[in-house]
Amino acid sequence: MLTRSTEATMYNAKGRLDLNSMLKQYSPLVRRLAHQMIAKLPANVEIDDLIQVGMLGLSDALARFDASQGVQFETFATQRIRGAMLDELRGNDYLSRGTRKQQRTIEAAVHRLEQRLGRAPSEGEIAREMGITLPEYQELLGKVRGTQLVYLEDMSGDEGDADFLDRHVADEGANPLAQLQDHRMRQALVDGIKTLPEREQYVMSMYYEHDMNLKEIAAVLGVTESRVCQLHSQSIARLRVKLREY
């Protein structure tokens, strides 16, 4: 929220907006919004990319802001920043339907094996269930690295991807039902993560709880970044099977 003192810093000696000062002052807002959004997005969306696009949204907000309209700058900027991020996500097709189909093939194999074995299946067991070799299965895990925990079809069936972004990635705080669903989903997610193999638990904890990127996780575990992608994709498949019960 702009106070009188912060409002004064918006302008230079000539009475014009001091763009550099404003970009610096509100860059933490961009980072905060990016971190809120990244938690609900696929693993191949990088936080730095969202921040970069968000800064462009902030610049646009500064260029378009009109104090005479009676809107606080932070409120106006937040809308512009989120809008820029959502446009970037839609434009890059992060929610590929082909990728979802591949993910569901893996999920079906995981579900059958869990029912049969009464435990979490290994990578080798999943590969055999799918009728492919372990290297082929791991390559497939790398290809589906853009999958996510919840798809729109899981929630309502027939609406499009853009609507998913608007309802579940944007400002869902204004929707009490969305908040309740999010709370229940988070608890189900916590319970599901506890059932994962130990290494996959580490990956999910570092990625979702500590906001670490894939490169940082790879360094901690002493494996390649592509291996972290595989472990993340496999964890997602296991968790989506569990979350269907929630």
mmCIF file of C-alpha atoms in Angstrom:
data_model
loop_
_atom_site.group_PDB
_atom_site.id
_atom_site.type_symbol
_atom_site.label_atom_id
_atom_site.label_comp_id
_atom_site.label_asym_id
_atom_site.label_seq_id
_atom_site.Cartn_x
_atom_site.Cartn_y
_atom_site.Cartn_z
ATOM 1 C CA MET A 1 0.000 0.000 0.000
ATOM 2 C CA LEU A 2 1.317 3.464 -0.869
ATOM 3 C CA THR A 3 1.627 5.848 2.093
ATOM 4 C CA ARG A 4 2.224 9.585 1.674
ATOM 5 C CA SER A 5 5.972 9.074 2.126
ATOM 6 C CA THR A 6 6.229 6.230 -0.389
ATOM 7 C CA GLU A 7 3.926 8.067 -2.768
ATOM 8 C CA ALA A 8 6.331 10.984 -2.731
ATOM 9 C CA THR A 9 9.201 8.732 -3.816
ATOM 10 C CA MET A 10 7.295 7.912 -7.011
ATOM 11 C CA TYR A 11 8.261 11.252 -8.501
ATOM 12 C CA ASN A 12 11.559 12.941 -9.305
ATOM 13 C CA ALA A 13 12.444 16.622 -8.973
ATOM 14 C CA LYS A 14 10.564 17.427 -12.200
ATOM 15 C CA GLY A 15 7.351 15.885 -10.913
ATOM 16 C CA ARG A 16 7.621 12.802 -13.144
ATOM 17 C CA LEU A 17 7.508 9.170 -12.094
ATOM 18 C CA ASP A 18 10.959 7.947 -11.085
ATOM 19 C CA LEU A 19 10.788 4.630 -12.921
ATOM 20 C CA ASN A 20 14.103 3.218 -11.713
ATOM 21 C CA SER A 21 13.242 3.951 -8.092
ATOM 22 C CA MET A 22 9.796 2.394 -8.471
ATOM 23 C CA LEU A 23 11.129 -0.726 -10.184
ATOM 24 C CA LYS A 24 13.541 -1.238 -7.298
ATOM 25 C CA GLN A 25 10.906 -0.501 -4.659
ATOM 26 C CA TYR A 26 8.352 -2.955 -6.057
ATOM 27 C CA SER A 27 10.650 -5.734 -7.271
ATOM 28 C CA PRO A 28 10.012 -7.659 -3.996
ATOM 29 C CA LEU A 29 6.309 -7.678 -4.936
ATOM 30 C CA VAL A 30 7.195 -9.322 -8.246
ATOM 31 C CA ARG A 31 9.284 -11.973 -6.498
ATOM 32 C CA ARG A 32 6.535 -12.669 -3.948
ATOM 33 C CA LEU A 33 3.900 -13.136 -6.659
ATOM 34 C CA ALA A 34 6.238 -15.356 -8.686
ATOM 35 C CA HIS A 35 6.900 -17.640 -5.702
ATOM 36 C CA GLN A 36 3.174 -17.878 -4.949
ATOM 37 C CA MET A 37 2.499 -18.902 -8.533
ATOM 38 C CA ILE A 38 5.430 -21.292 -9.071
ATOM 39 C CA ALA A 39 4.212 -23.688 -6.371
ATOM 40 C CA LYS A 40 1.214 -24.607 -8.550
ATOM 41 C CA LEU A 41 3.089 -24.908 -11.845
ATOM 42 C CA PRO A 42 4.997 -27.669 -13.650
ATOM 43 C CA ALA A 43 8.639 -28.396 -12.898
ATOM 44 C CA ASN A 44 9.852 -26.938 -16.187
ATOM 45 C CA VAL A 45 8.661 -23.434 -15.307
ATOM 46 C CA GLU A 46 11.641 -21.552 -13.889
ATOM 47 C CA ILE A 47 11.146 -18.972 -11.151
ATOM 48 C CA ASP A 48 13.607 -16.600 -12.848
ATOM 49 C CA ASP A 49 11.512 -16.629 -16.033
ATOM 50 C CA LEU A 50 8.378 -15.677 -14.085
ATOM 51 C CA ILE A 51 10.241 -12.899 -12.273
ATOM 52 C CA GLN A 52 11.575 -11.511 -15.553
ATOM 53 C CA VAL A 53 8.103 -11.454 -17.098
ATOM 54 C CA GLY A 54 6.686 -10.023 -13.869
ATOM 55 C CA MET A 55 9.153 -7.132 -14.022
ATOM 56 C CA LEU A 56 7.844 -6.347 -17.505
ATOM 57 C CA GLY A 57 4.344 -6.341 -16.018
ATOM 58 C CA LEU A 58 5.536 -3.948 -13.311
ATOM 59 C CA SER A 59 7.015 -1.645 -15.968
ATOM 60 C CA ASP A 60 3.709 -1.717 -17.818
ATOM 61 C CA ALA A 61 1.873 -0.865 -14.585
ATOM 62 C CA LEU A 62 4.147 2.118 -14.023
ATOM 63 C CA ALA A 63 3.517 3.354 -17.559
ATOM 64 C CA ARG A 64 -0.267 3.003 -17.281
ATOM 65 C CA PHE A 65 -0.930 3.978 -13.663
ATOM 66 C CA ASP A 66 -3.290 6.913 -13.172
ATOM 67 C CA ALA A 67 -3.577 8.034 -9.544
ATOM 68 C CA SER A 68 -6.692 10.057 -10.360
ATOM 69 C CA GLN A 69 -8.640 6.790 -10.793
ATOM 70 C CA GLY A 70 -8.531 6.251 -7.032
ATOM 71 C CA VAL A 71 -6.788 2.848 -7.220
ATOM 72 C CA GLN A 72 -3.778 2.097 -5.034
ATOM 73 C CA PHE A 73 -0.655 1.482 -7.085
ATOM 74 C CA GLU A 74 0.168 -1.876 -5.458
ATOM 75 C CA THR A 75 -3.307 -3.213 -6.277
ATOM 76 C CA PHE A 76 -3.011 -2.017 -9.865
ATOM 77 C CA ALA A 77 0.545 -3.361 -10.222
ATOM 78 C CA THR A 78 -0.388 -6.755 -8.771
ATOM 79 C CA GLN A 79 -3.032 -7.225 -11.456
ATOM 80 C CA ARG A 80 -0.612 -6.241 -14.218
ATOM 81 C CA ILE A 81 2.184 -8.461 -12.899
ATOM 82 C CA ARG A 82 -0.065 -11.518 -12.549
ATOM 83 C CA GLY A 83 -1.546 -10.851 -15.964
ATOM 84 C CA ALA A 84 1.901 -10.750 -17.577
ATOM 85 C CA MET A 85 2.873 -14.044 -15.931
ATOM 86 C CA LEU A 86 -0.358 -15.785 -16.967
ATOM 87 C CA ASP A 87 0.007 -14.552 -20.565
ATOM 88 C CA GLU A 88 3.531 -15.991 -20.655
ATOM 89 C CA LEU A 89 2.334 -19.363 -19.338
ATOM 90 C CA ARG A 90 -0.493 -19.572 -21.880
ATOM 91 C CA GLY A 91 1.744 -18.518 -24.752
ATOM 92 C CA ASN A 92 4.313 -21.218 -24.022
ATOM 93 C CA ASP A 93 1.738 -24.026 -23.724
ATOM 94 C CA TYR A 94 3.033 -25.411 -20.426
ATOM 95 C CA LEU A 95 -0.146 -27.481 -20.081
ATOM 96 C CA SER A 96 0.275 -29.753 -23.104
ATOM 97 C CA ARG A 97 -2.523 -32.307 -23.539
ATOM 98 C CA GLY A 98 -0.082 -34.767 -25.109
ATOM 99 C CA THR A 99 2.063 -34.602 -21.996
ATOM 100 C CA ARG A 100 -0.981 -35.276 -19.819
ATOM 101 C CA LYS A 101 -1.768 -38.417 -21.789
ATOM 102 C CA GLN A 102 1.758 -39.738 -21.250
ATOM 103 C CA GLN A 103 1.553 -38.905 -17.556
ATOM 104 C CA ARG A 104 -1.718 -40.764 -17.179
ATOM 105 C CA THR A 105 -0.202 -43.852 -18.801
ATOM 106 C CA ILE A 106 2.426 -43.843 -16.063
ATOM 107 C CA GLU A 107 -0.205 -43.211 -13.383
ATOM 108 C CA ALA A 108 -2.291 -46.167 -14.560
ATOM 109 C CA ALA A 109 0.740 -48.474 -14.276
ATOM 110 C CA VAL A 110 1.570 -47.127 -10.816
ATOM 111 C CA HIS A 111 -2.034 -47.610 -9.670
ATOM 112 C CA ARG A 112 -2.208 -51.220 -10.907
ATOM 113 C CA LEU A 113 1.071 -52.094 -9.214
ATOM 114 C CA GLU A 114 0.134 -50.465 -5.910
ATOM 115 C CA GLN A 115 -3.101 -52.442 -5.860
ATOM 116 C CA ARG A 116 -1.262 -55.648 -6.668
ATOM 117 C CA LEU A 117 1.848 -55.188 -4.491
ATOM 118 C CA GLY A 118 0.440 -53.176 -1.590
ATOM 119 C CA ARG A 119 3.416 -50.809 -1.695
ATOM 120 C CA ALA A 120 5.089 -48.175 -3.845
ATOM 121 C CA PRO A 121 6.524 -49.896 -6.956
ATOM 122 C CA SER A 122 10.105 -49.363 -8.065
ATOM 123 C CA GLU A 123 11.083 -47.773 -11.367
ATOM 124 C CA GLY A 124 11.990 -51.162 -12.797
ATOM 125 C CA GLU A 125 8.619 -52.609 -11.817
ATOM 126 C CA ILE A 126 6.760 -49.689 -13.404
ATOM 127 C CA ALA A 127 8.775 -50.055 -16.603
ATOM 128 C CA ARG A 128 7.984 -53.786 -16.825
ATOM 129 C CA GLU A 129 4.298 -53.118 -16.176
ATOM 130 C CA MET A 130 4.309 -50.690 -19.090
ATOM 131 C CA GLY A 131 6.133 -53.169 -21.308
ATOM 132 C CA ILE A 132 9.198 -50.982 -21.838
ATOM 133 C CA THR A 133 12.822 -51.021 -20.677
ATOM 134 C CA LEU A 134 14.039 -49.034 -17.672
ATOM 135 C CA PRO A 135 16.001 -46.567 -19.861
ATOM 136 C CA GLU A 136 12.887 -46.047 -22.002
ATOM 137 C CA TYR A 137 10.800 -45.431 -18.884
ATOM 138 C CA GLN A 138 13.319 -42.934 -17.512
ATOM 139 C CA GLU A 139 13.402 -41.157 -20.870
ATOM 140 C CA LEU A 140 9.599 -40.922 -20.723
ATOM 141 C CA LEU A 141 9.826 -39.437 -17.214
ATOM 142 C CA GLY A 142 12.106 -36.763 -18.631
ATOM 143 C CA LYS A 143 9.602 -35.964 -21.369
ATOM 144 C CA VAL A 144 6.713 -35.484 -18.946
ATOM 145 C CA ARG A 145 8.664 -33.168 -16.644
ATOM 146 C CA GLY A 146 6.078 -30.449 -17.326
ATOM 147 C CA THR A 147 3.222 -32.309 -15.647
ATOM 148 C CA GLN A 148 1.551 -31.040 -12.501
ATOM 149 C CA LEU A 149 -0.394 -32.305 -9.522
ATOM 150 C CA VAL A 150 -3.881 -31.165 -10.545
ATOM 151 C CA TYR A 151 -5.318 -30.813 -14.049
ATOM 152 C CA LEU A 152 -8.460 -28.883 -14.861
ATOM 153 C CA GLU A 153 -10.159 -32.072 -16.010
ATOM 154 C CA ASP A 154 -9.699 -33.452 -12.493
ATOM 155 C CA MET A 155 -11.663 -30.503 -11.108
ATOM 156 C CA SER A 156 -14.483 -29.906 -13.543
ATOM 157 C CA GLY A 157 -14.128 -31.939 -16.713
ATOM 158 C CA ASP A 158 -14.464 -29.927 -19.867
ATOM 159 C CA GLU A 159 -13.097 -26.411 -19.524
ATOM 160 C CA GLY A 160 -9.929 -25.140 -21.208
ATOM 161 C CA ASP A 161 -6.384 -24.622 -19.966
ATOM 162 C CA ALA A 162 -6.630 -20.845 -19.800
ATOM 163 C CA ASP A 163 -9.562 -21.194 -17.434
ATOM 164 C CA PHE A 164 -7.458 -23.513 -15.264
ATOM 165 C CA LEU A 165 -4.795 -20.814 -14.963
ATOM 166 C CA ASP A 166 -7.334 -18.135 -14.113
ATOM 167 C CA ARG A 167 -9.037 -20.221 -11.415
ATOM 168 C CA HIS A 168 -6.147 -22.091 -9.789
ATOM 169 C CA VAL A 169 -3.000 -20.035 -10.374
ATOM 170 C CA ALA A 170 -4.227 -16.441 -10.267
ATOM 171 C CA ASP A 171 -5.790 -14.666 -7.291
ATOM 172 C CA GLU A 172 -7.733 -17.554 -5.791
ATOM 173 C CA GLY A 173 -7.642 -15.905 -2.358
ATOM 174 C CA ALA A 174 -10.835 -14.061 -3.192
ATOM 175 C CA ASN A 175 -12.716 -17.349 -3.585
ATOM 176 C CA PRO A 176 -13.603 -19.043 -0.228
ATOM 177 C CA LEU A 177 -14.381 -22.371 -1.928
ATOM 178 C CA ALA A 178 -11.012 -22.337 -3.643
ATOM 179 C CA GLN A 179 -9.353 -21.646 -0.284
ATOM 180 C CA LEU A 180 -11.136 -24.617 1.320
ATOM 181 C CA GLN A 181 -10.235 -26.914 -1.566
ATOM 182 C CA ASP A 182 -6.641 -25.703 -1.406
ATOM 183 C CA HIS A 183 -6.444 -26.466 2.346
ATOM 184 C CA ARG A 184 -7.808 -29.988 1.839
ATOM 185 C CA MET A 185 -5.526 -30.544 -1.123
ATOM 186 C CA ARG A 186 -2.480 -29.416 0.846
ATOM 187 C CA GLN A 187 -3.256 -31.852 3.659
ATOM 188 C CA ALA A 188 -3.799 -34.689 1.185
ATOM 189 C CA LEU A 189 -0.517 -33.743 -0.487
ATOM 190 C CA VAL A 190 1.376 -33.799 2.820
ATOM 191 C CA ASP A 191 -0.048 -37.246 3.598
ATOM 192 C CA GLY A 192 0.798 -38.482 0.100
ATOM 193 C CA ILE A 193 4.402 -37.272 0.239
ATOM 194 C CA LYS A 194 4.943 -39.338 3.396
ATOM 195 C CA THR A 195 4.239 -42.495 1.363
ATOM 196 C CA LEU A 196 6.895 -41.742 -1.281
ATOM 197 C CA PRO A 197 10.289 -43.488 -1.379
ATOM 198 C CA GLU A 198 12.820 -41.545 0.695
ATOM 199 C CA ARG A 199 14.730 -39.917 -2.176
ATOM 200 C CA GLU A 200 11.513 -38.757 -3.827
ATOM 201 C CA GLN A 201 10.400 -37.266 -0.510
ATOM 202 C CA TYR A 202 13.611 -35.235 -0.450
ATOM 203 C CA VAL A 203 13.020 -33.984 -3.988
ATOM 204 C CA MET A 204 9.445 -32.901 -3.292
ATOM 205 C CA SER A 205 10.381 -31.253 0.000
ATOM 206 C CA MET A 206 13.225 -29.260 -1.526
ATOM 207 C CA TYR A 207 11.179 -28.242 -4.557
ATOM 208 C CA TYR A 208 7.861 -27.307 -2.930
ATOM 209 C CA GLU A 209 8.795 -26.406 0.656
ATOM 210 C CA HIS A 210 12.175 -24.770 0.145
ATOM 211 C CA ASP A 211 11.646 -23.258 -3.335
ATOM 212 C CA MET A 212 14.827 -24.872 -4.679
ATOM 213 C CA ASN A 213 15.184 -25.269 -8.437
ATOM 214 C CA LEU A 214 16.128 -28.517 -10.165
ATOM 215 C CA LYS A 215 19.792 -27.566 -10.504
ATOM 216 C CA GLU A 216 20.088 -26.844 -6.776
ATOM 217 C CA ILE A 217 18.365 -30.115 -5.853
ATOM 218 C CA ALA A 218 20.701 -32.040 -8.163
ATOM 219 C CA ALA A 219 23.710 -30.527 -6.389
ATOM 220 C CA VAL A 220 22.367 -31.533 -2.956
ATOM 221 C CA LEU A 221 21.595 -35.117 -4.024
ATOM 222 C CA GLY A 222 24.770 -35.507 -6.068
ATOM 223 C CA VAL A 223 22.923 -36.498 -9.246
ATOM 224 C CA THR A 224 22.290 -34.892 -12.629
ATOM 225 C CA GLU A 225 19.543 -32.336 -13.190
ATOM 226 C CA SER A 226 17.878 -34.735 -15.640
ATOM 227 C CA ARG A 227 17.764 -37.377 -12.901
ATOM 228 C CA VAL A 228 16.007 -34.906 -10.590
ATOM 229 C CA CYS A 229 13.492 -34.273 -13.385
ATOM 230 C CA GLN A 230 12.835 -38.012 -13.570
ATOM 231 C CA LEU A 231 12.381 -38.344 -9.813
ATOM 232 C CA HIS A 232 10.067 -35.335 -9.751
ATOM 233 C CA SER A 233 7.909 -36.705 -12.588
ATOM 234 C CA GLN A 234 7.702 -40.109 -10.926
ATOM 235 C CA SER A 235 6.736 -38.502 -7.614
ATOM 236 C CA ILE A 236 3.996 -36.538 -9.350
ATOM 237 C CA ALA A 237 2.606 -39.740 -10.884
ATOM 238 C CA ARG A 238 2.524 -41.459 -7.479
ATOM 239 C CA LEU A 239 0.931 -38.443 -5.789
ATOM 240 C CA ARG A 240 -1.740 -37.995 -8.437
ATOM 241 C CA VAL A 241 -2.802 -41.594 -7.838
ATOM 242 C CA LYS A 242 -3.083 -40.799 -4.116
ATOM 243 C CA LEU A 243 -4.844 -37.463 -4.651
ATOM 244 C CA ARG A 244 -7.638 -39.100 -6.634
ATOM 245 C CA GLU A 245 -8.778 -40.500 -3.287
ATOM 246 C CA TYR A 246 -9.012 -37.046 -1.686
#
